[in-house]
Coordinates of C-alpha atoms in Angstrom, one line a residue:
X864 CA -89.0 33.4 37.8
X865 CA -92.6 33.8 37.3
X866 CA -93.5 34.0 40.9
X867 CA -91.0 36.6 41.3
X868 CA -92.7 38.9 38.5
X869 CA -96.0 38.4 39.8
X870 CA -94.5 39.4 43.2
X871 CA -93.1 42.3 41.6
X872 CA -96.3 43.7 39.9
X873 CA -98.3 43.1 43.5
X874 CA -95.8 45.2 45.2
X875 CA -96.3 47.6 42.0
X876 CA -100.2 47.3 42.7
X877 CA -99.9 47.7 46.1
X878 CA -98.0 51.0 45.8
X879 CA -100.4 52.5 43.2
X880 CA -103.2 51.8 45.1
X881 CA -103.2 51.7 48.9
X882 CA -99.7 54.2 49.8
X883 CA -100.9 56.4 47.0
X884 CA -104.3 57.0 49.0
X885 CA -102.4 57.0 52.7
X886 CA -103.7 53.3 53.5
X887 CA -101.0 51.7 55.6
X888 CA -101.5 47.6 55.3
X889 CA -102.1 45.8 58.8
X890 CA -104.4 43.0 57.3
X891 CA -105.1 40.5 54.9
X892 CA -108.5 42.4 54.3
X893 CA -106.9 45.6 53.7
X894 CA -103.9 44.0 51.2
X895 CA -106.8 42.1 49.4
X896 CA -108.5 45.9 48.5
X897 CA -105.5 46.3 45.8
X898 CA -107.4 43.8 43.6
X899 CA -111.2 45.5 44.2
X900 CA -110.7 48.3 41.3
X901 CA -109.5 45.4 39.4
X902 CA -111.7 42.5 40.5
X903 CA -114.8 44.0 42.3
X904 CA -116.3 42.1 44.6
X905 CA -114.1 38.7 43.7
X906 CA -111.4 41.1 44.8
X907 CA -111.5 39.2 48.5
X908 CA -111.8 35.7 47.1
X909 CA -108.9 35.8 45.2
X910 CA -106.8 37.2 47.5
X911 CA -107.7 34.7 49.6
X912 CA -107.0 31.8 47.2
X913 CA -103.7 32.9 46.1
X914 CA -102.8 33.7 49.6
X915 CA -103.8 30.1 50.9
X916 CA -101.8 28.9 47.7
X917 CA -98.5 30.7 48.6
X918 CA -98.9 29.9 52.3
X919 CA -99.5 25.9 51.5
X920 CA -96.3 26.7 49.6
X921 CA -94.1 28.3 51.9
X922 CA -95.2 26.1 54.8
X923 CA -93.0 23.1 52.9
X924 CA -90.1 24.6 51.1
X925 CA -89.0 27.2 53.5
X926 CA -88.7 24.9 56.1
X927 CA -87.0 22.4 53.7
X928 CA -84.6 24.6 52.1
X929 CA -83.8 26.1 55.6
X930 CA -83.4 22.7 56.7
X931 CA -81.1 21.0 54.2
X932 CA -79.0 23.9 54.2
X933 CA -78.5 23.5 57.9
X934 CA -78.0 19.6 57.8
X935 CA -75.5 20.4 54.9
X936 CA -73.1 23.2 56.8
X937 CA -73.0 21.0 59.6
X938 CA -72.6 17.7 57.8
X939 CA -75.9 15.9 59.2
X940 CA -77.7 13.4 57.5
X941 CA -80.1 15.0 55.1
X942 CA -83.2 14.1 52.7
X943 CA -86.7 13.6 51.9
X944 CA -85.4 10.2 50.4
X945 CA -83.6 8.7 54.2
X946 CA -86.0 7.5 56.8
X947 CA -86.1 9.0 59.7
X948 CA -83.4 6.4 61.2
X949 CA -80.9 7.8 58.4
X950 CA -81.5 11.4 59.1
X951 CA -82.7 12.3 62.5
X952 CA -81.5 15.6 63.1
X953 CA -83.2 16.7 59.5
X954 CA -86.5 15.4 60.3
X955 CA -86.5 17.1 63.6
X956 CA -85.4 19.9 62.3
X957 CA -87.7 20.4 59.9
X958 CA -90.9 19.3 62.0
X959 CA -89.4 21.8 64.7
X960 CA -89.3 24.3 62.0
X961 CA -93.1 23.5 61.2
X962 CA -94.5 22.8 64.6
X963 CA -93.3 26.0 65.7
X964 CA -94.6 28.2 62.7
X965 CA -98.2 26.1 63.7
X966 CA -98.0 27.4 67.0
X967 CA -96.7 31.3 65.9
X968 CA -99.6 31.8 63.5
X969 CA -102.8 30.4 66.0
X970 CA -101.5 32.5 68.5
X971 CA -104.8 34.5 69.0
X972 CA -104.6 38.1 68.7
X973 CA -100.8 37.7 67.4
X974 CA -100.1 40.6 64.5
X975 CA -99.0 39.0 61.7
X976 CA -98.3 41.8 59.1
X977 CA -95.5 43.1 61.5
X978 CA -94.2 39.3 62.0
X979 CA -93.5 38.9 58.9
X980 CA -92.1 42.6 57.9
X981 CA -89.6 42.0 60.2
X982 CA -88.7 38.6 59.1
X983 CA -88.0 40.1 55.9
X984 CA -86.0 42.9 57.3
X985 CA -84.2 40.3 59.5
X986 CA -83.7 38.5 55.8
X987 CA -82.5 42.0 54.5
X988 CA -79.9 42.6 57.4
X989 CA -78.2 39.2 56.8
X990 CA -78.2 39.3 53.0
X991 CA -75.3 41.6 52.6
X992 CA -73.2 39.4 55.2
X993 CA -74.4 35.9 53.0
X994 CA -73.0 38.0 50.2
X995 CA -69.8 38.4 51.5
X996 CA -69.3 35.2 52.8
X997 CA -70.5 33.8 49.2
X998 CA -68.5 35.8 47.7
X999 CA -65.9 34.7 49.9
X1000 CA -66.1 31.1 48.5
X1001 CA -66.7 31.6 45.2
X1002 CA -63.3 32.7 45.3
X1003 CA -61.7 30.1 46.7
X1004 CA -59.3 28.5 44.1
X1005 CA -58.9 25.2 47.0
X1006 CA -62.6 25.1 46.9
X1007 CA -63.9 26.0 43.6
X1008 CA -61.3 25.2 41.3
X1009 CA -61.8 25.9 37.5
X1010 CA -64.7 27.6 38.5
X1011 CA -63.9 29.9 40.7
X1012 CA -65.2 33.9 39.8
X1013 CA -63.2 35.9 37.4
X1014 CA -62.2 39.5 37.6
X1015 CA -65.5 40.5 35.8
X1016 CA -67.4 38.2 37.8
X1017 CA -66.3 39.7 41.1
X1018 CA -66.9 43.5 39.7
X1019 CA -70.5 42.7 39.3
X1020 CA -70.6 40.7 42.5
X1021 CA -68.7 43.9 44.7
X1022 CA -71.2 45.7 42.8
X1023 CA -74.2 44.5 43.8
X1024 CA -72.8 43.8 47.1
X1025 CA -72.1 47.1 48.0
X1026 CA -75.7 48.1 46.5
X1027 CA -77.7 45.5 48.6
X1028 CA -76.2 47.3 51.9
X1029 CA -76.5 50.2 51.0
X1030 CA -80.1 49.4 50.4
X1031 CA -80.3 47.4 53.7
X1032 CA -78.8 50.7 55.2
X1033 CA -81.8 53.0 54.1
X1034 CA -84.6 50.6 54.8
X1035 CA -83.1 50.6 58.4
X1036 CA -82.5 54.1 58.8
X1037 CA -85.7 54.4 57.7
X1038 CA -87.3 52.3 60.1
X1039 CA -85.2 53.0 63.3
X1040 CA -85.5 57.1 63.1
X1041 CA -89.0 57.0 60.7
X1042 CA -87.0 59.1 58.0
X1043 CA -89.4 59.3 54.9
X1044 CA -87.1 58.9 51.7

């Protein structure tokens, strides 16, 4: 998707820039310097919008994808459309989800940089596991039917299976024993 390539070419930026000249990021101000050889002195400003766009963002679907899957494993009730009478537990999950995200971020003092690099890695450790566990289902003939993966189909997903942990093995090794790669 489009956000996904623009993602992609900030990580490129990023790299180029501020790890090229030893700058490890801790802060929004320091992240926003990728855009100064690009954008001067707007270089802050629109950081700062495009960051308060993706957090406005994020603050909604996260919790709501997050949320409907959980109501949907479990069998809850479950959407925006149902009134809070229909579909307690997704409302109050999904406020709980938001309420406690509130109170995370105005903690004063609170790091955030780290918070959410190890969300990600927390997001990188299960991913492999998901995999599995998808890959699990989507070859379920009971479950899937007609549609369940083909040999070709289950190459590429063992393939990139096996890749993602390995890849979810190197970031941690990296990070537990500070190996440089």
């Amino acid at each position: 998707t489009w956000g996904n390539i623009i993602s992609a070419f900030i990580i490129i930026s990023t790299a180029a820039t501020l790890f090229a000249a030893g700058i490890s990021v801790e802060s929004a101000e320091q992240a926003a310097m990728v855009l100064e050889p690009l954008a001067g002195n707007w270089a802050k400003v629109l950081f700062s919008a495009g960051l308060l766009g993706a957090s406005l963002l994020a603050a909604s679907v996260l919790p709501l994808s997050t949320t409907y899957a959980f109501c949907e494993a479990f069998g809850f009730e479950r959407g925006l459309n149902r009134s809070f009478r229909e579909a307690p537990v997704f409302y109050t999950i999904y406020g709980s989800m938001i309420a406690i995200s509130v109170i995370i971020v105005l903690i004063p003092g609170i790091p955030l940089f780290p918070i959410m690099w190890l969300s990600q890695t927390l997001n990188a450790i299960l991913l492999p596991i998901l995999l599995v566990l998808v890959l699990k289902l989507s070859n379920n003939q009971q479950l899937m039917g007609k549609w369940k993966n083909g040999r070709l189909q289950n190459i590429l997903a063992i393939t990139l299976t096996i890749f993602i942990s390995l890849v979810t093995i190197a970031l941690l090794a990296t990070t537990l024993f500070n190996i440089d790669l």
